[in-house]
Amino acid sequence: NMEAALRQDLQNGNGLYVVYQPQYNQDKYIVGAEALVRWDSSVYGMVPPVQFIPIAEESGLIDALGMLVVKQVLRDICALDGLFERSHLQHVSINLSIKQLTDPNLASRLLAEFQEQNIAPNKVRFEFTESAFLDNALDPKTMFSEMSEIGFTFSLDDFGTGFSSLSYLKDLPISELKIDKSFVDGIPENESDTTICSATISMAQKLGLELVAEGVETQAQFDWLAAQGCDLLQGYLMSKPIEFNIFIGLL
Ligand code: C2E
Ligand code: MG
Ligand code: MG
């Protein structure tokens, strides 16, 4: 039933929209933003992404949903002249389901959208999760290199929660790591969490990757992560995901 409702809302362009969660540098400038999809269903009300994204992935609706998000982000970016030039904003991140990478035409379809809106591919960074590779035999390397040749950059989301993450770092063109909230939660009291976080930060630095801590909820977490050299911080302490016009106000 939920799949049918989602299909209908996607077809009619109802109830699906994008919110933005700012990413801050240590000086508290907004330098990035993560686009997060929202579904306000006429049948179910607000449905959380963790509930409807898997349904979209299983039913093949993820392609249409993913494209809707990309188009909305590009429209938002376009609506404000000089958005990047007049602020510290460097890129907007979009979550990409690994199911979308099974489309051999993905890179060219995305490029067409960017060209239509006249936006440079490096203004958008695509986040994907390592665990998403596990349940399918797809070799993502070709798609990743095709997309990075175009100028798209990638971020490995929820780092540390899946498997073989280190081989992805070696084999795929990745610019950024996001430490999962579950490790940030334990800062500063939990010794395993702080050890994992500081090791991840120093690994990212040595590999020349940017590092984002997600789920930063307390000042103590912010201060600890900043002292360890974490580049970017995202979480409810600074801002929840918000609508674009509110984001622009903060920016
Ligand atoms: P994610 O990509 O890891 O996104 C981070 C999630 O953590 C978001 O949940 C965000 O609202 C939440 N979050 C951020 N800071 C805090 C904090 O300080 N405390 C707490 N408790 N939570 C925080 P959201 O928006 O519900 O999204 C959940 C997941 O759904 C995302 O995890 C992502 O995997 C997926 N998702 C969201 N939008 C899209 C999309 O457009 N496409 C795809 N394929 N997946 C999406
Ligand atoms: Mg994400
Ligand atoms: Mg994440």
PDB file of C-alpha atoms and ligand atoms in Angstrom:
ATOM      1  CA  ASN A   1       0.000   0.000   0.000  1.00  0.00           C
ATOM      2  CA  MET A   2       2.799   2.376   0.854  1.00  0.00           C
ATOM      3  CA  GLU A   3       4.510   1.581  -2.444  1.00  0.00           C
ATOM      4  CA  ALA A   4       1.316   2.425  -4.339  1.00  0.00           C
ATOM      5  CA  ALA A   5       0.972   5.709  -2.453  1.00  0.00           C
ATOM      6  CA  LEU A   6       4.605   6.600  -3.149  1.00  0.00           C
ATOM      7  CA  ARG A   7       4.235   5.730  -6.829  1.00  0.00           C
ATOM      8  CA  GLN A   8       1.206   7.963  -7.119  1.00  0.00           C
ATOM      9  CA  ASP A   9       2.823  10.905  -5.329  1.00  0.00           C
ATOM     10  CA  LEU A  10       5.920  10.558  -7.521  1.00  0.00           C
ATOM     11  CA  GLN A  11       3.761  10.559 -10.649  1.00  0.00           C
ATOM     12  CA  ASN A  12       1.761  13.591  -9.589  1.00  0.00           C
ATOM     13  CA  GLY A  13       4.659  15.428  -7.972  1.00  0.00           C
ATOM     14  CA  ASN A  14       2.832  15.556  -4.623  1.00  0.00           C
ATOM     15  CA  GLY A  15       4.273  15.698  -1.123  1.00  0.00           C
ATOM     16  CA  LEU A  16       7.914  15.027  -2.008  1.00  0.00           C
ATOM     17  CA  TYR A  17      10.438  17.745  -1.288  1.00  0.00           C
ATOM     18  CA  VAL A  18      14.010  18.350  -0.222  1.00  0.00           C
ATOM     19  CA  VAL A  19      15.381  19.851   2.994  1.00  0.00           C
ATOM     20  CA  TYR A  20      18.967  20.872   3.682  1.00  0.00           C
ATOM     21  CA  GLN A  21      21.159  20.254   6.696  1.00  0.00           C
ATOM     22  CA  PRO A  22      24.099  22.676   6.915  1.00  0.00           C
ATOM     23  CA  GLN A  23      27.646  21.425   7.366  1.00  0.00           C
ATOM     24  CA  TYR A  24      29.922  23.763   9.311  1.00  0.00           C
ATOM     25  CA  ASN A  25      33.665  24.187   9.431  1.00  0.00           C
ATOM     26  CA  GLN A  26      35.437  24.701  12.730  1.00  0.00           C
ATOM     27  CA  ASP A  27      34.984  28.471  12.477  1.00  0.00           C
ATOM     28  CA  LYS A  28      31.212  27.892  12.212  1.00  0.00           C
ATOM     29  CA  TYR A  29      30.934  28.967   8.594  1.00  0.00           C
ATOM     30  CA  ILE A  30      28.516  26.925   6.490  1.00  0.00           C
ATOM     31  CA  VAL A  31      30.669  25.252   3.841  1.00  0.00           C
ATOM     32  CA  GLY A  32      28.366  22.424   2.775  1.00  0.00           C
ATOM     33  CA  ALA A  33      24.817  21.124   2.998  1.00  0.00           C
ATOM     34  CA  GLU A  34      23.257  17.695   2.778  1.00  0.00           C
ATOM     35  CA  ALA A  35      20.045  17.422   0.774  1.00  0.00           C
ATOM     36  CA  LEU A  36      17.580  15.059   2.463  1.00  0.00           C
ATOM     37  CA  VAL A  37      14.306  13.984   0.878  1.00  0.00           C
ATOM     38  CA  ARG A  38      10.993  14.288   2.732  1.00  0.00           C
ATOM     39  CA  TRP A  39       7.660  12.639   1.966  1.00  0.00           C
ATOM     40  CA  ASP A  40       4.457  14.158   3.287  1.00  0.00           C
ATOM     41  CA  SER A  41       2.000  11.504   2.112  1.00  0.00           C
ATOM     42  CA  SER A  42      -1.683  12.332   1.818  1.00  0.00           C
ATOM     43  CA  VAL A  43      -2.384   8.825   3.155  1.00  0.00           C
ATOM     44  CA  TYR A  44       0.307   8.292   5.810  1.00  0.00           C
ATOM     45  CA  GLY A  45       1.416  11.800   6.759  1.00  0.00           C
ATOM     46  CA  MET A  46       5.154  12.367   7.186  1.00  0.00           C
ATOM     47  CA  VAL A  47       6.972   9.113   6.440  1.00  0.00           C
ATOM     48  CA  PRO A  48      10.651   8.947   7.488  1.00  0.00           C
ATOM     49  CA  PRO A  49      13.221   8.206   4.732  1.00  0.00           C
ATOM     50  CA  VAL A  50      14.435   5.093   6.567  1.00  0.00           C
ATOM     51  CA  GLN A  51      10.948   3.714   5.920  1.00  0.00           C
ATOM     52  CA  PHE A  52      10.247   4.757   2.324  1.00  0.00           C
ATOM     53  CA  ILE A  53      13.755   4.666   0.768  1.00  0.00           C
ATOM     54  CA  PRO A  54      13.962   0.835   1.119  1.00  0.00           C
ATOM     55  CA  ILE A  55      10.471   0.571  -0.416  1.00  0.00           C
ATOM     56  CA  ALA A  56      11.583   2.776  -3.297  1.00  0.00           C
ATOM     57  CA  GLU A  57      14.704   0.644  -3.740  1.00  0.00           C
ATOM     58  CA  GLU A  58      12.802  -2.629  -3.799  1.00  0.00           C
ATOM     59  CA  SER A  59      10.083  -1.403  -6.132  1.00  0.00           C
ATOM     60  CA  GLY A  60      12.304   0.342  -8.676  1.00  0.00           C
ATOM     61  CA  LEU A  61      10.914   3.767  -7.721  1.00  0.00           C
ATOM     62  CA  ILE A  62      14.309   4.888  -6.440  1.00  0.00           C
ATOM     63  CA  ASP A  63      15.356   6.016  -9.906  1.00  0.00           C
ATOM     64  CA  ALA A  64      12.463   8.478 -10.215  1.00  0.00           C
ATOM     65  CA  LEU A  65      12.845   9.539  -6.582  1.00  0.00           C
ATOM     66  CA  GLY A  66      16.595  10.071  -6.931  1.00  0.00           C
ATOM     67  CA  MET A  67      16.123  12.150 -10.084  1.00  0.00           C
ATOM     68  CA  LEU A  68      13.443  14.230  -8.373  1.00  0.00           C
ATOM     69  CA  VAL A  69      15.938  15.054  -5.612  1.00  0.00           C
ATOM     70  CA  VAL A  70      18.690  15.946  -8.095  1.00  0.00           C
ATOM     71  CA  LYS A  71      16.359  18.191 -10.112  1.00  0.00           C
ATOM     72  CA  GLN A  72      15.064  19.943  -6.997  1.00  0.00           C
ATOM     73  CA  VAL A  73      18.582  20.584  -5.684  1.00  0.00           C
ATOM     74  CA  LEU A  74      19.700  21.967  -9.045  1.00  0.00           C
ATOM     75  CA  ARG A  75      16.621  24.199  -9.223  1.00  0.00           C
ATOM     76  CA  ASP A  76      17.293  25.488  -5.708  1.00  0.00           C
ATOM     77  CA  ILE A  77      20.957  26.141  -6.454  1.00  0.00           C
ATOM     78  CA  CYS A  78      19.980  28.018  -9.629  1.00  0.00           C
ATOM     79  CA  ALA A  79      17.354  30.138  -7.941  1.00  0.00           C
ATOM     80  CA  LEU A  80      19.941  32.156  -6.087  1.00  0.00           C
ATOM     81  CA  ASP A  81      22.432  33.962  -8.250  1.00  0.00           C
ATOM     82  CA  GLY A  82      25.995  33.721  -7.009  1.00  0.00           C
ATOM     83  CA  LEU A  83      25.058  31.319  -4.192  1.00  0.00           C
ATOM     84  CA  PHE A  84      28.554  29.837  -4.062  1.00  0.00           C
ATOM     85  CA  GLU A  85      30.462  33.001  -4.934  1.00  0.00           C
ATOM     86  CA  ARG A  86      28.786  35.105  -2.246  1.00  0.00           C
ATOM     87  CA  SER A  87      29.152  32.628   0.610  1.00  0.00           C
ATOM     88  CA  HIS A  88      31.526  30.001   2.004  1.00  0.00           C
ATOM     89  CA  LEU A  89      29.350  27.233   0.511  1.00  0.00           C
ATOM     90  CA  GLN A  90      31.430  24.824  -1.547  1.00  0.00           C
ATOM     91  CA  HIS A  91      29.011  22.058  -2.471  1.00  0.00           C
ATOM     92  CA  VAL A  92      25.680  20.440  -1.738  1.00  0.00           C
ATOM     93  CA  SER A  93      25.633  16.703  -0.986  1.00  0.00           C
ATOM     94  CA  ILE A  94      23.014  14.364  -2.397  1.00  0.00           C
ATOM     95  CA  ASN A  95      22.459  10.800  -1.185  1.00  0.00           C
ATOM     96  CA  LEU A  96      22.706   8.262  -3.946  1.00  0.00           C
ATOM     97  CA  SER A  97      21.279   4.807  -3.550  1.00  0.00           C
ATOM     98  CA  ILE A  98      23.623   2.132  -4.808  1.00  0.00           C
ATOM     99  CA  LYS A  99      20.629   0.778  -6.765  1.00  0.00           C
ATOM    100  CA  GLN A 100      20.888   3.926  -8.897  1.00  0.00           C
ATOM    101  CA  LEU A 101      24.432   2.962  -9.841  1.00  0.00           C
ATOM    102  CA  THR A 102      23.120  -0.104 -11.670  1.00  0.00           C
ATOM    103  CA  ASP A 103      21.850   2.200 -14.442  1.00  0.00           C
ATOM    104  CA  PRO A 104      24.657   2.313 -17.031  1.00  0.00           C
ATOM    105  CA  ASN A 105      23.309   5.652 -18.296  1.00  0.00           C
ATOM    106  CA  LEU A 106      23.329   7.315 -14.856  1.00  0.00           C
ATOM    107  CA  ALA A 107      26.431   9.440 -15.468  1.00  0.00           C
ATOM    108  CA  SER A 108      25.179  10.808 -18.782  1.00  0.00           C
ATOM    109  CA  ARG A 109      21.658  11.395 -17.434  1.00  0.00           C
ATOM    110  CA  LEU A 110      23.045  13.327 -14.482  1.00  0.00           C
ATOM    111  CA  LEU A 111      25.383  15.302 -16.701  1.00  0.00           C
ATOM    112  CA  ALA A 112      22.436  16.287 -18.927  1.00  0.00           C
ATOM    113  CA  GLU A 113      20.582  17.694 -15.906  1.00  0.00           C
ATOM    114  CA  PHE A 114      23.617  19.705 -14.826  1.00  0.00           C
ATOM    115  CA  GLN A 115      24.187  21.050 -18.335  1.00  0.00           C
ATOM    116  CA  GLU A 116      20.545  22.028 -18.669  1.00  0.00           C
ATOM    117  CA  GLN A 117      20.799  24.138 -15.512  1.00  0.00           C
ATOM    118  CA  ASN A 118      24.347  25.239 -16.312  1.00  0.00           C
ATOM    119  CA  ILE A 119      25.772  23.996 -13.001  1.00  0.00           C
ATOM    120  CA  ALA A 120      29.302  22.623 -12.651  1.00  0.00           C
ATOM    121  CA  PRO A 121      29.293  18.954 -11.516  1.00  0.00           C
ATOM    122  CA  ASN A 122      31.741  19.746  -8.696  1.00  0.00           C
ATOM    123  CA  LYS A 123      29.038  21.805  -6.933  1.00  0.00           C
ATOM    124  CA  VAL A 124      27.364  18.527  -5.960  1.00  0.00           C
ATOM    125  CA  ARG A 125      28.861  15.699  -3.949  1.00  0.00           C
ATOM    126  CA  PHE A 126      27.233  12.267  -3.974  1.00  0.00           C
ATOM    127  CA  GLU A 127      27.010  10.306  -0.723  1.00  0.00           C
ATOM    128  CA  PHE A 128      26.683   6.537  -0.752  1.00  0.00           C
ATOM    129  CA  THR A 129      26.846   3.907   1.963  1.00  0.00           C
ATOM    130  CA  GLU A 130      29.340   1.091   2.014  1.00  0.00           C
ATOM    131  CA  SER A 131      26.852  -1.505   3.264  1.00  0.00           C
ATOM    132  CA  ALA A 132      24.767  -0.903   0.161  1.00  0.00           C
ATOM    133  CA  PHE A 133      27.284  -2.774  -1.980  1.00  0.00           C
ATOM    134  CA  LEU A 134      27.000  -5.982  -0.041  1.00  0.00           C
ATOM    135  CA  ASP A 135      23.738  -7.360  -1.306  1.00  0.00           C
ATOM    136  CA  ASN A 136      24.482  -7.021  -4.971  1.00  0.00           C
ATOM    137  CA  ALA A 137      27.227  -8.277  -7.169  1.00  0.00           C
ATOM    138  CA  LEU A 138      27.655  -5.053  -9.073  1.00  0.00           C
ATOM    139  CA  ASP A 139      31.164  -3.761  -9.665  1.00  0.00           C
ATOM    140  CA  PRO A 140      30.844  -0.050  -9.015  1.00  0.00           C
ATOM    141  CA  LYS A 141      34.339   0.925 -10.141  1.00  0.00           C
ATOM    142  CA  THR A 142      33.476   1.725 -13.748  1.00  0.00           C
ATOM    143  CA  MET A 143      30.547   3.935 -12.801  1.00  0.00           C
ATOM    144  CA  PHE A 144      32.573   5.749 -10.166  1.00  0.00           C
ATOM    145  CA  SER A 145      35.453   6.497 -12.500  1.00  0.00           C
ATOM    146  CA  GLU A 146      33.085   7.593 -15.270  1.00  0.00           C
ATOM    147  CA  MET A 147      31.342   9.967 -12.891  1.00  0.00           C
ATOM    148  CA  SER A 148      34.515  11.353 -11.362  1.00  0.00           C
ATOM    149  CA  GLU A 149      35.907  12.059 -14.837  1.00  0.00           C
ATOM    150  CA  ILE A 150      32.863  14.264 -15.400  1.00  0.00           C
ATOM    151  CA  GLY A 151      33.748  16.145 -12.205  1.00  0.00           C
ATOM    152  CA  PHE A 152      31.357  14.649  -9.630  1.00  0.00           C
ATOM    153  CA  THR A 153      32.845  13.929  -6.211  1.00  0.00           C
ATOM    154  CA  PHE A 154      31.914  11.211  -3.720  1.00  0.00           C
ATOM    155  CA  SER A 155      31.499  10.827  -0.005  1.00  0.00           C
ATOM    156  CA  LEU A 156      31.431   7.536   1.887  1.00  0.00           C
ATOM    157  CA  ASP A 157      28.456   7.886   4.255  1.00  0.00           C
ATOM    158  CA  ASP A 158      27.939   6.130   7.620  1.00  0.00           C
ATOM    159  CA  PHE A 159      31.629   5.221   7.655  1.00  0.00           C
ATOM    160  CA  GLY A 160      32.517   2.369   9.961  1.00  0.00           C
ATOM    161  CA  THR A 161      29.088   0.733  10.054  1.00  0.00           C
ATOM    162  CA  GLY A 162      29.393  -1.564   7.007  1.00  0.00           C
ATOM    163  CA  PHE A 163      32.050  -3.957   5.767  1.00  0.00           C
ATOM    164  CA  SER A 164      35.268  -3.726   3.712  1.00  0.00           C
ATOM    165  CA  SER A 165      35.197   0.037   3.972  1.00  0.00           C
ATOM    166  CA  LEU A 166      38.969   0.200   3.719  1.00  0.00           C
ATOM    167  CA  SER A 167      39.045  -1.464   0.319  1.00  0.00           C
ATOM    168  CA  TYR A 168      36.542   1.119  -0.981  1.00  0.00           C
ATOM    169  CA  LEU A 169      38.918   3.841   0.163  1.00  0.00           C
ATOM    170  CA  LYS A 170      41.667   2.200  -1.807  1.00  0.00           C
ATOM    171  CA  ASP A 171      39.732   1.363  -4.958  1.00  0.00           C
ATOM    172  CA  LEU A 172      37.186   4.134  -5.453  1.00  0.00           C
ATOM    173  CA  PRO A 173      37.651   7.852  -6.180  1.00  0.00           C
ATOM    174  CA  ILE A 174      36.354   9.206  -2.868  1.00  0.00           C
ATOM    175  CA  SER A 175      36.870  12.773  -1.600  1.00  0.00           C
ATOM    176  CA  GLU A 176      35.161  12.605   1.768  1.00  0.00           C
ATOM    177  CA  LEU A 177      34.358  10.312   4.686  1.00  0.00           C
ATOM    178  CA  LYS A 178      31.431  10.744   7.037  1.00  0.00           C
ATOM    179  CA  ILE A 179      31.900   9.237  10.480  1.00  0.00           C
ATOM    180  CA  ASP A 180      28.642   7.653  11.500  1.00  0.00           C
ATOM    181  CA  LYS A 181      26.565   9.208  14.251  1.00  0.00           C
ATOM    182  CA  SER A 182      26.796   6.007  16.305  1.00  0.00           C
ATOM    183  CA  PHE A 183      30.508   6.753  16.970  1.00  0.00           C
ATOM    184  CA  VAL A 184      29.951  10.472  17.546  1.00  0.00           C
ATOM    185  CA  ASP A 185      27.303   9.607  20.157  1.00  0.00           C
ATOM    186  CA  GLY A 186      29.918   8.235  22.568  1.00  0.00           C
ATOM    187  CA  ILE A 187      32.156  11.341  22.535  1.00  0.00           C
ATOM    188  CA  PRO A 188      33.750  12.263  24.869  1.00  0.00           C
ATOM    189  CA  GLU A 189      33.033   9.563  27.505  1.00  0.00           C
ATOM    190  CA  ASN A 190      33.210   6.304  25.573  1.00  0.00           C
ATOM    191  CA  GLU A 191      36.795   5.224  25.039  1.00  0.00           C
ATOM    192  CA  SER A 192      36.121   2.933  22.059  1.00  0.00           C
ATOM    193  CA  ASP A 193      34.161   5.653  20.267  1.00  0.00           C
ATOM    194  CA  THR A 194      36.793   8.326  20.825  1.00  0.00           C
ATOM    195  CA  THR A 195      39.530   5.939  19.691  1.00  0.00           C
ATOM    196  CA  ILE A 196      37.605   5.033  16.532  1.00  0.00           C
ATOM    197  CA  CYS A 197      36.855   8.684  15.795  1.00  0.00           C
ATOM    198  CA  SER A 198      40.411   9.904  16.264  1.00  0.00           C
ATOM    199  CA  ALA A 199      41.801   7.010  14.214  1.00  0.00           C
ATOM    200  CA  THR A 200      39.310   7.766  11.418  1.00  0.00           C
ATOM    201  CA  ILE A 201      40.212  11.456  11.473  1.00  0.00           C
ATOM    202  CA  SER A 202      43.927  10.778  11.241  1.00  0.00           C
ATOM    203  CA  MET A 203      43.392   8.168   8.505  1.00  0.00           C
ATOM    204  CA  ALA A 204      41.337  10.669   6.493  1.00  0.00           C
ATOM    205  CA  GLN A 205      44.029  13.308   6.920  1.00  0.00           C
ATOM    206  CA  LYS A 206      46.764  10.947   5.767  1.00  0.00           C
ATOM    207  CA  LEU A 207      44.702   9.838   2.764  1.00  0.00           C
ATOM    208  CA  GLY A 208      43.945  13.464   1.865  1.00  0.00           C
ATOM    209  CA  LEU A 209      40.194  13.035   2.396  1.00  0.00           C
ATOM    210  CA  GLU A 210      37.807  15.529   3.904  1.00  0.00           C
ATOM    211  CA  LEU A 211      36.069  14.311   7.012  1.00  0.00           C
ATOM    212  CA  VAL A 212      32.531  15.085   8.148  1.00  0.00           C
ATOM    213  CA  ALA A 213      31.237  14.136  11.578  1.00  0.00           C
ATOM    214  CA  GLU A 214      27.482  13.582  11.478  1.00  0.00           C
ATOM    215  CA  GLY A 215      25.017  13.633  14.322  1.00  0.00           C
ATOM    216  CA  VAL A 216      26.881  16.255  16.382  1.00  0.00           C
ATOM    217  CA  GLU A 217      24.423  17.044  19.149  1.00  0.00           C
ATOM    218  CA  THR A 218      26.478  18.545  21.988  1.00  0.00           C
ATOM    219  CA  GLN A 219      29.059  21.292  22.373  1.00  0.00           C
ATOM    220  CA  ALA A 220      31.377  18.749  24.017  1.00  0.00           C
ATOM    221  CA  GLN A 221      31.255  16.617  20.855  1.00  0.00           C
ATOM    222  CA  PHE A 222      31.876  19.671  18.645  1.00  0.00           C
ATOM    223  CA  ASP A 223      34.863  20.805  20.718  1.00  0.00           C
ATOM    224  CA  TRP A 224      36.395  17.340  20.927  1.00  0.00           C
ATOM    225  CA  LEU A 225      36.041  16.714  17.169  1.00  0.00           C
ATOM    226  CA  ALA A 226      37.385  20.156  16.263  1.00  0.00           C
ATOM    227  CA  ALA A 227      40.388  19.653  18.545  1.00  0.00           C
ATOM    228  CA  GLN A 228      41.107  16.346  16.781  1.00  0.00           C
ATOM    229  CA  GLY A 229      41.160  18.151  13.432  1.00  0.00           C
ATOM    230  CA  CYS A 230      37.758  17.175  12.036  1.00  0.00           C
ATOM    231  CA  ASP A 231      37.089  19.474   9.024  1.00  0.00           C
ATOM    232  CA  LEU A 232      33.316  19.504   8.854  1.00  0.00           C
ATOM    233  CA  LEU A 233      30.563  19.096  11.401  1.00  0.00           C
ATOM    234  CA  GLN A 234      26.876  18.400  10.875  1.00  0.00           C
ATOM    235  CA  GLY A 235      24.216  17.858  13.473  1.00  0.00           C
ATOM    236  CA  TYR A 236      21.301  19.083  15.544  1.00  0.00           C
ATOM    237  CA  LEU A 237      23.643  21.179  17.736  1.00  0.00           C
ATOM    238  CA  MET A 238      24.070  23.601  14.829  1.00  0.00           C
ATOM    239  CA  SER A 239      20.962  22.929  12.757  1.00  0.00           C
ATOM    240  CA  LYS A 240      18.348  20.334  11.890  1.00  0.00           C
ATOM    241  CA  PRO A 241      17.541  19.779   8.202  1.00  0.00           C
ATOM    242  CA  ILE A 242      15.612  22.889   7.071  1.00  0.00           C
ATOM    243  CA  GLU A 243      13.826  24.236   4.024  1.00  0.00           C
ATOM    244  CA  PHE A 244      15.925  25.953   1.367  1.00  0.00           C
ATOM    245  CA  ASN A 245      14.820  29.531   2.097  1.00  0.00           C
ATOM    246  CA  ILE A 246      15.628  29.087   5.794  1.00  0.00           C
ATOM    247  CA  PHE A 247      18.975  27.559   4.838  1.00  0.00           C
ATOM    248  CA  ILE A 248      19.741  30.612   2.701  1.00  0.00           C
ATOM    249  CA  GLY A 249      18.957  32.828   5.693  1.00  0.00           C
ATOM    250  CA  LEU A 250      21.467  30.907   7.840  1.00  0.00           C
ATOM    251  CA  LEU A 251      24.013  30.949   5.042  1.00  0.00           C
TER     252      LEU A 251
HETATM  253  P1  C2E B   1      22.128   9.844   6.146  1.00  0.00           P
HETATM  254  O1  C2E B   1      22.484  10.152   4.729  1.00  0.00           O
HETATM  255  O2  C2E B   1      23.183   9.270   7.018  1.00  0.00           O
HETATM  256  O3  C2E B   1      21.565  11.213   6.743  1.00  0.00           O
HETATM  257  C1  C2E B   1      21.762  11.635   8.044  1.00  0.00           C
HETATM  258  C2  C2E B   1      20.522  11.443   8.863  1.00  0.00           C
HETATM  259  O4  C2E B   1      20.797  11.808  10.210  1.00  0.00           O
HETATM  260  C3  C2E B   1      19.348  12.338   8.423  1.00  0.00           C
HETATM  261  O5  C2E B   1      18.152  11.615   8.689  1.00  0.00           O
HETATM  262  C4  C2E B   1      19.472  13.520   9.389  1.00  0.00           C
HETATM  263  O6  C2E B   1      18.266  14.207   9.574  1.00  0.00           O
HETATM  264  C5  C2E B   1      19.902  12.804  10.648  1.00  0.00           C
HETATM  265  N1  C2E B   1      20.641  13.672  11.565  1.00  0.00           N
HETATM  266  C6  C2E B   1      21.512  14.665  11.246  1.00  0.00           C
HETATM  267  N2  C2E B   1      22.035  15.233  12.345  1.00  0.00           N
HETATM  268  C7  C2E B   1      21.485  14.596  13.411  1.00  0.00           C
HETATM  269  C8  C2E B   1      21.629  14.737  14.843  1.00  0.00           C
HETATM  270  O7  C2E B   1      22.378  15.558  15.356  1.00  0.00           O
HETATM  271  N3  C2E B   1      20.914  13.886  15.609  1.00  0.00           N
HETATM  272  C9  C2E B   1      20.076  12.949  15.080  1.00  0.00           C
HETATM  273  N4  C2E B   1      19.404  12.154  15.924  1.00  0.00           N
HETATM  274  N5  C2E B   1      19.920  12.778  13.746  1.00  0.00           N
HETATM  275  C10 C2E B   1      20.621  13.603  12.917  1.00  0.00           C
HETATM  276  P2  C2E B   1      16.981  11.463   7.638  1.00  0.00           P
HETATM  277  O8  C2E B   1      16.789  12.754   6.897  1.00  0.00           O
HETATM  278  O9  C2E B   1      15.844  10.872   8.343  1.00  0.00           O
HETATM  279  O10 C2E B   1      17.567  10.439   6.586  1.00  0.00           O
HETATM  280  C11 C2E B   1      17.837   9.106   6.947  1.00  0.00           C
HETATM  281  C12 C2E B   1      18.541   8.373   5.829  1.00  0.00           C
HETATM  282  O11 C2E B   1      17.695   8.258   4.676  1.00  0.00           O
HETATM  283  C13 C2E B   1      19.776   9.116   5.332  1.00  0.00           C
HETATM  284  O12 C2E B   1      20.849   8.846   6.189  1.00  0.00           O
HETATM  285  C14 C2E B   1      19.940   8.528   3.943  1.00  0.00           C
HETATM  286  O13 C2E B   1      20.599   7.287   3.999  1.00  0.00           O
HETATM  287  C15 C2E B   1      18.504   8.304   3.520  1.00  0.00           C
HETATM  288  N6  C2E B   1      18.093   9.405   2.634  1.00  0.00           N
HETATM  289  C16 C2E B   1      17.614  10.643   2.939  1.00  0.00           C
HETATM  290  N7  C2E B   1      17.377  11.371   1.834  1.00  0.00           N
HETATM  291  C17 C2E B   1      17.716  10.575   0.780  1.00  0.00           C
HETATM  292  C18 C2E B   1      17.708  10.750  -0.661  1.00  0.00           C
HETATM  293  O14 C2E B   1      17.371  11.814  -1.202  1.00  0.00           O
HETATM  294  N8  C2E B   1      18.119   9.671  -1.412  1.00  0.00           N
HETATM  295  C19 C2E B   1      18.532   8.502  -0.852  1.00  0.00           C
HETATM  296  N9  C2E B   1      18.923   7.491  -1.669  1.00  0.00           N
HETATM  297  N10 C2E B   1      18.578   8.303   0.478  1.00  0.00           N
HETATM  298  C20 C2E B   1      18.175   9.324   1.282  1.00  0.00           C
HETATM  299 MG    MG B   2      23.953  11.021   3.854  1.00  0.00          MG
HETATM  300 MG    MG B   3      25.035   9.092   7.364  1.00  0.00          MG
END
